[in-house]
Every structure is written in structure tokens, then in C-alpha cells.
Short mmCIF file of N, CA and C in Angstrom, two decimals:
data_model
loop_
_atom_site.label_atom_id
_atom_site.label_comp_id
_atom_site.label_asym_id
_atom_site.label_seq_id
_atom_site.Cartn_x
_atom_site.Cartn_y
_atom_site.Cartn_z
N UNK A 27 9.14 2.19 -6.38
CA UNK A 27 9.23 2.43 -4.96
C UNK A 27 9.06 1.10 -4.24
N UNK A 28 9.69 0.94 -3.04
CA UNK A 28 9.85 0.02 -2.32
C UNK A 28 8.61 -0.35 -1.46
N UNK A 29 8.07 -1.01 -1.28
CA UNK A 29 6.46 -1.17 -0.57
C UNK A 29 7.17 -2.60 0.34
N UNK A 30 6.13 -2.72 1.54
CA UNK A 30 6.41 -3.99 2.37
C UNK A 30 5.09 -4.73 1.61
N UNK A 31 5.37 -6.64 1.72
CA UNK A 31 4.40 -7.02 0.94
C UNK A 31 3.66 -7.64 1.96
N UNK A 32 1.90 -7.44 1.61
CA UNK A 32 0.84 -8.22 2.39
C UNK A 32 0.31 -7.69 3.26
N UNK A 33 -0.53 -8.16 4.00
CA UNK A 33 -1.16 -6.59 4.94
C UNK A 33 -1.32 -7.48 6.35
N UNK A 34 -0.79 -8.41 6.87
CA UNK A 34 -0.30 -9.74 7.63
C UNK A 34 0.55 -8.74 8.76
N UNK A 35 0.59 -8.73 9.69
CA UNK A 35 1.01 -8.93 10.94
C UNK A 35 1.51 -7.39 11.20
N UNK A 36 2.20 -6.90 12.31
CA UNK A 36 2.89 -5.14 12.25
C UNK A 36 3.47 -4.65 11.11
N UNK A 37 3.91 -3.33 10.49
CA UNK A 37 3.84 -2.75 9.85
C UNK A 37 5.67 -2.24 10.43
N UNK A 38 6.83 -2.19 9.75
CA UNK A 38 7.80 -1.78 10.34
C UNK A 38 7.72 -0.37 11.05
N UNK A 39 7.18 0.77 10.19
CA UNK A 39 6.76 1.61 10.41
C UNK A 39 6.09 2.07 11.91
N UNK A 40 4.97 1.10 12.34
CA UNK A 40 4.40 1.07 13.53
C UNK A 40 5.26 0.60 14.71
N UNK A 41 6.29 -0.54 13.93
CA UNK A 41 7.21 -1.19 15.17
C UNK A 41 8.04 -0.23 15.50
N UNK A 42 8.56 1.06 14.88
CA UNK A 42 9.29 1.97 15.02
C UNK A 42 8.69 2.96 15.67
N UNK A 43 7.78 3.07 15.46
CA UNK A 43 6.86 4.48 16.09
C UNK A 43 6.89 3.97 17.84
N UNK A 44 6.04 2.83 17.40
CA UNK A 44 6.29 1.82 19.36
C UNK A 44 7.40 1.91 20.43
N UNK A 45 8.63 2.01 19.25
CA UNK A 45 9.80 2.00 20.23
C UNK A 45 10.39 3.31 20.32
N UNK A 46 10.12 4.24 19.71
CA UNK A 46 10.54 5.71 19.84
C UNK A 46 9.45 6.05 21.42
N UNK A 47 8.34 5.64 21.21
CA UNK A 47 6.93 6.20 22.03
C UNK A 47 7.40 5.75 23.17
N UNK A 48 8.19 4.62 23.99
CA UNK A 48 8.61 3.79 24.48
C UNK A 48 9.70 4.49 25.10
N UNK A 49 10.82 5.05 24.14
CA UNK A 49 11.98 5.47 24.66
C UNK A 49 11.41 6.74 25.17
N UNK A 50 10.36 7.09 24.71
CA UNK A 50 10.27 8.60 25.43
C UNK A 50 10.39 9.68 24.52
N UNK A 51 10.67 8.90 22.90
CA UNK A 51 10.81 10.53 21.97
C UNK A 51 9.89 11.25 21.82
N UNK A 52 9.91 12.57 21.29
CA UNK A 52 8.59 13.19 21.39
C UNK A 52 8.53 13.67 20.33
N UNK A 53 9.84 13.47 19.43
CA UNK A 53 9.78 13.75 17.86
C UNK A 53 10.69 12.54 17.39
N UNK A 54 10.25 12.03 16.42
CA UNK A 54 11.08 11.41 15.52
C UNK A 54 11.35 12.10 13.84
N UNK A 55 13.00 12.13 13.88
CA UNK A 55 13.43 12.59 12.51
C UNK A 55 13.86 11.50 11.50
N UNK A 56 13.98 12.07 9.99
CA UNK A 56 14.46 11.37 9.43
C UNK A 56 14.78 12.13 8.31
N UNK A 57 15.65 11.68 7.30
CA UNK A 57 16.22 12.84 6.18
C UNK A 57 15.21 11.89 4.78
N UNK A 58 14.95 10.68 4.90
CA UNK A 58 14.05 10.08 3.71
C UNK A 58 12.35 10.07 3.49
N UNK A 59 12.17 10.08 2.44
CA UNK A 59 11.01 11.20 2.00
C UNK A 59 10.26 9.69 2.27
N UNK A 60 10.73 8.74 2.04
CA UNK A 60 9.89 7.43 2.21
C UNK A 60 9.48 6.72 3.51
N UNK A 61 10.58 7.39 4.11
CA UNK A 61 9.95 6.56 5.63
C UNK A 61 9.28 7.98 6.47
N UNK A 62 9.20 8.98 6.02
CA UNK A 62 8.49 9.88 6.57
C UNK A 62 7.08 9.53 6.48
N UNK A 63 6.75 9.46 5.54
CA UNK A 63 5.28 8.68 4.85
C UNK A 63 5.15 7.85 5.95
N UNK A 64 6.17 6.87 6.15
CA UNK A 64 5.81 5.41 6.40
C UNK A 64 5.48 5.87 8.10
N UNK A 65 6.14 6.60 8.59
CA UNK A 65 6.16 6.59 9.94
C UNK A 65 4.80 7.93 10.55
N UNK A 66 4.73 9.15 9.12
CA UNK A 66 3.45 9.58 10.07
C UNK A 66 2.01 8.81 9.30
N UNK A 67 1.92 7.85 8.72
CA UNK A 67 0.76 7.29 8.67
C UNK A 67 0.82 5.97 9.80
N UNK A 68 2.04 5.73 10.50
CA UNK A 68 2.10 4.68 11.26
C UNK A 68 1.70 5.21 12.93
N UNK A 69 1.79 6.48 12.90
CA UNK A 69 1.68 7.71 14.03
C UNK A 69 0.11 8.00 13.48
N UNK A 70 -0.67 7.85 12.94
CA UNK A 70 -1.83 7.85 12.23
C UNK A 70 -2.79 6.61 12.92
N UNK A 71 -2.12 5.51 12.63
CA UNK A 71 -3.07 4.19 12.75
C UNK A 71 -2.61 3.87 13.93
N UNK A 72 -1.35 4.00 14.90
CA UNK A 72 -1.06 3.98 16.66
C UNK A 72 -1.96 4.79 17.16
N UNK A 73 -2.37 5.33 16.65
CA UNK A 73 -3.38 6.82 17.62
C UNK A 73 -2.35 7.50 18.45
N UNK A 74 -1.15 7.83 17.91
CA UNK A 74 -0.08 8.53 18.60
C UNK A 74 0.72 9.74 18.75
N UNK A 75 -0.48 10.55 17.74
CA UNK A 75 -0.11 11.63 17.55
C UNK A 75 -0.05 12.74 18.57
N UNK A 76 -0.64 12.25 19.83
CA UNK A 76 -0.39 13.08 21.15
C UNK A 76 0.74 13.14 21.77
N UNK A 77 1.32 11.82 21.62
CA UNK A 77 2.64 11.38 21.90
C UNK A 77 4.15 11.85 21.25
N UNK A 78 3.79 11.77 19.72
CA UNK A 78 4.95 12.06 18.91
C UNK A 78 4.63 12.43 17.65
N UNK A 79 5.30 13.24 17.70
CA UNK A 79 5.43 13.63 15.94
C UNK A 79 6.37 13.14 15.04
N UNK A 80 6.60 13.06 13.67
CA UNK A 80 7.68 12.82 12.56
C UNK A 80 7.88 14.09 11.92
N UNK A 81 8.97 14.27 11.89
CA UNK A 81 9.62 15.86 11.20
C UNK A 81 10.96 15.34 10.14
N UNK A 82 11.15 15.93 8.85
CA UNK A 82 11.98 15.88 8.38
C UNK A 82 13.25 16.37 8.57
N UNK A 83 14.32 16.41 8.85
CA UNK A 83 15.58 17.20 9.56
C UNK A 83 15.41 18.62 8.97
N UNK A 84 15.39 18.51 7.52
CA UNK A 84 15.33 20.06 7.24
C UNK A 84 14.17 20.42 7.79
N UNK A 85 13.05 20.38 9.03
CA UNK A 85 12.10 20.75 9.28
C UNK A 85 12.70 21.49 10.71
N UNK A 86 13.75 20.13 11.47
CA UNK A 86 14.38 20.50 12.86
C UNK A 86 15.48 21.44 12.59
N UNK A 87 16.07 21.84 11.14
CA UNK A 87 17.28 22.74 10.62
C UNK A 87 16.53 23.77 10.88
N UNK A 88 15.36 23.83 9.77
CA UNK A 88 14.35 25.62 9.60
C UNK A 88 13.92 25.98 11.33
N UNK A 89 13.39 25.59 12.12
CA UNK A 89 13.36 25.37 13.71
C UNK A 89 14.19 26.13 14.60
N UNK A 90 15.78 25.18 14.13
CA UNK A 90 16.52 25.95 14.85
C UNK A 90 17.05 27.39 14.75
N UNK A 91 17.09 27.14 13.07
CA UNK A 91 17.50 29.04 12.44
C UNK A 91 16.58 29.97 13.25
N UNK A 92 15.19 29.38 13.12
CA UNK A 92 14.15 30.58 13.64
C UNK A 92 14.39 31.23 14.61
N UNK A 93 14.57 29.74 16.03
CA UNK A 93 14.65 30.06 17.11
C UNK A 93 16.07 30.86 17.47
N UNK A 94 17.39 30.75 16.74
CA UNK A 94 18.24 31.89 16.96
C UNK A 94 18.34 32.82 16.35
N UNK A 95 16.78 33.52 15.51
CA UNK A 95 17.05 34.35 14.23
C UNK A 95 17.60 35.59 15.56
N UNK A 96 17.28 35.86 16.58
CA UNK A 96 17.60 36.59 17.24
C UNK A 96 19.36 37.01 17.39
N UNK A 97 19.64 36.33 16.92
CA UNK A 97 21.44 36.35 16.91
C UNK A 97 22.02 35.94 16.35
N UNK A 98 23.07 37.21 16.17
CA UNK A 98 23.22 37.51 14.83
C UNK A 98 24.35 36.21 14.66
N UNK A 99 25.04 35.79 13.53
CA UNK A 99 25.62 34.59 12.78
C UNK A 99 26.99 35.49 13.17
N UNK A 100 28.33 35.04 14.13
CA UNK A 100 29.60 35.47 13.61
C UNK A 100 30.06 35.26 12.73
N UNK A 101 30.62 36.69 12.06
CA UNK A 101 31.01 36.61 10.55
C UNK A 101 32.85 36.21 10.78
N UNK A 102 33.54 35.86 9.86
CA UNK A 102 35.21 35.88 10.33
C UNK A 102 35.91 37.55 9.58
N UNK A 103 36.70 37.58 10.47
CA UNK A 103 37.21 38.88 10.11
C UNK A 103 38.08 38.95 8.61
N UNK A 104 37.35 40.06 8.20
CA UNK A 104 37.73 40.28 6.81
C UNK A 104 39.45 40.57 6.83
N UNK A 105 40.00 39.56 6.24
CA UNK A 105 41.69 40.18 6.05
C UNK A 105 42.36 41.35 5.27
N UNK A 106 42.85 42.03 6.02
CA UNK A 106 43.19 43.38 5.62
C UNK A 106 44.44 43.01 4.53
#
């Protein structure tokens, strides 16, 4: 696994969290299992977890299904 080296100056992770917090996001996604890590322990050590969260997309996919479980999926018409 890929690690940043030395424990010397910002953390990419944190520089990213800064500029999402900045733009105003209130969630940040991502589809990699590695920078998820990287970004909610960086949302950890910002003290920013009031601000923003990190969600995996399949987290904002399961989300949205829920929120339209109410309706129903158009099916295409079966050909006669």
C-alpha cells in the first residue's frame, strides 16, 4: 500500500478536506477504499466532522435507492 513519507508538514488528505470545507461541501465522495481512510481520519484531526462527512459512492447509491424506495422502478414493456 501506498503511504505518504514523514510526518513533516500537511497531510494531502487534510489539504483536501480544507478545500472541500472551503467550497462549501458537506459531503465528500470517493469510489477508493484508500483515500476514504485517508480523508475521514483527515476529517478526524481538522476537527471537521461538524462540517463534513466522507461517504463512499456506493454509500450515496444505497441513499438514493432508499430515498425513492417509494417508487416504483419503470419496467419496459414486455413484447408481445
Amino acid at each position: 500500500m501506498w503511504a505518504e513519507g514523514g510526518t513533516e508538514g500537511t497531510r494531502n488528505g487534510e489539504i483536501r478536506i480544507k478545500e472541500a470545507v472551503a467550497l462549501g461541501a458537506k459531503v465528500l465522495a470517493t469510489s477508493c477504499p484508500f483515500c476514504l481512510l485517508t480523508f475521514e481520519d483527515a476529517v478526524k484531526i481538522s476537527g471537521s466532522a461538524d462540517q463534513i462527512v466522507v461517504k463512499d459512492i456506493s454509500e450515496l447509491v444505497v441513499e438514493a435507492m432508499d430515498s425513492n424506495s417509494n417508487h416504483q422502478i419503470p419496467t419496459p414493456n414486455k413484447l408481445q
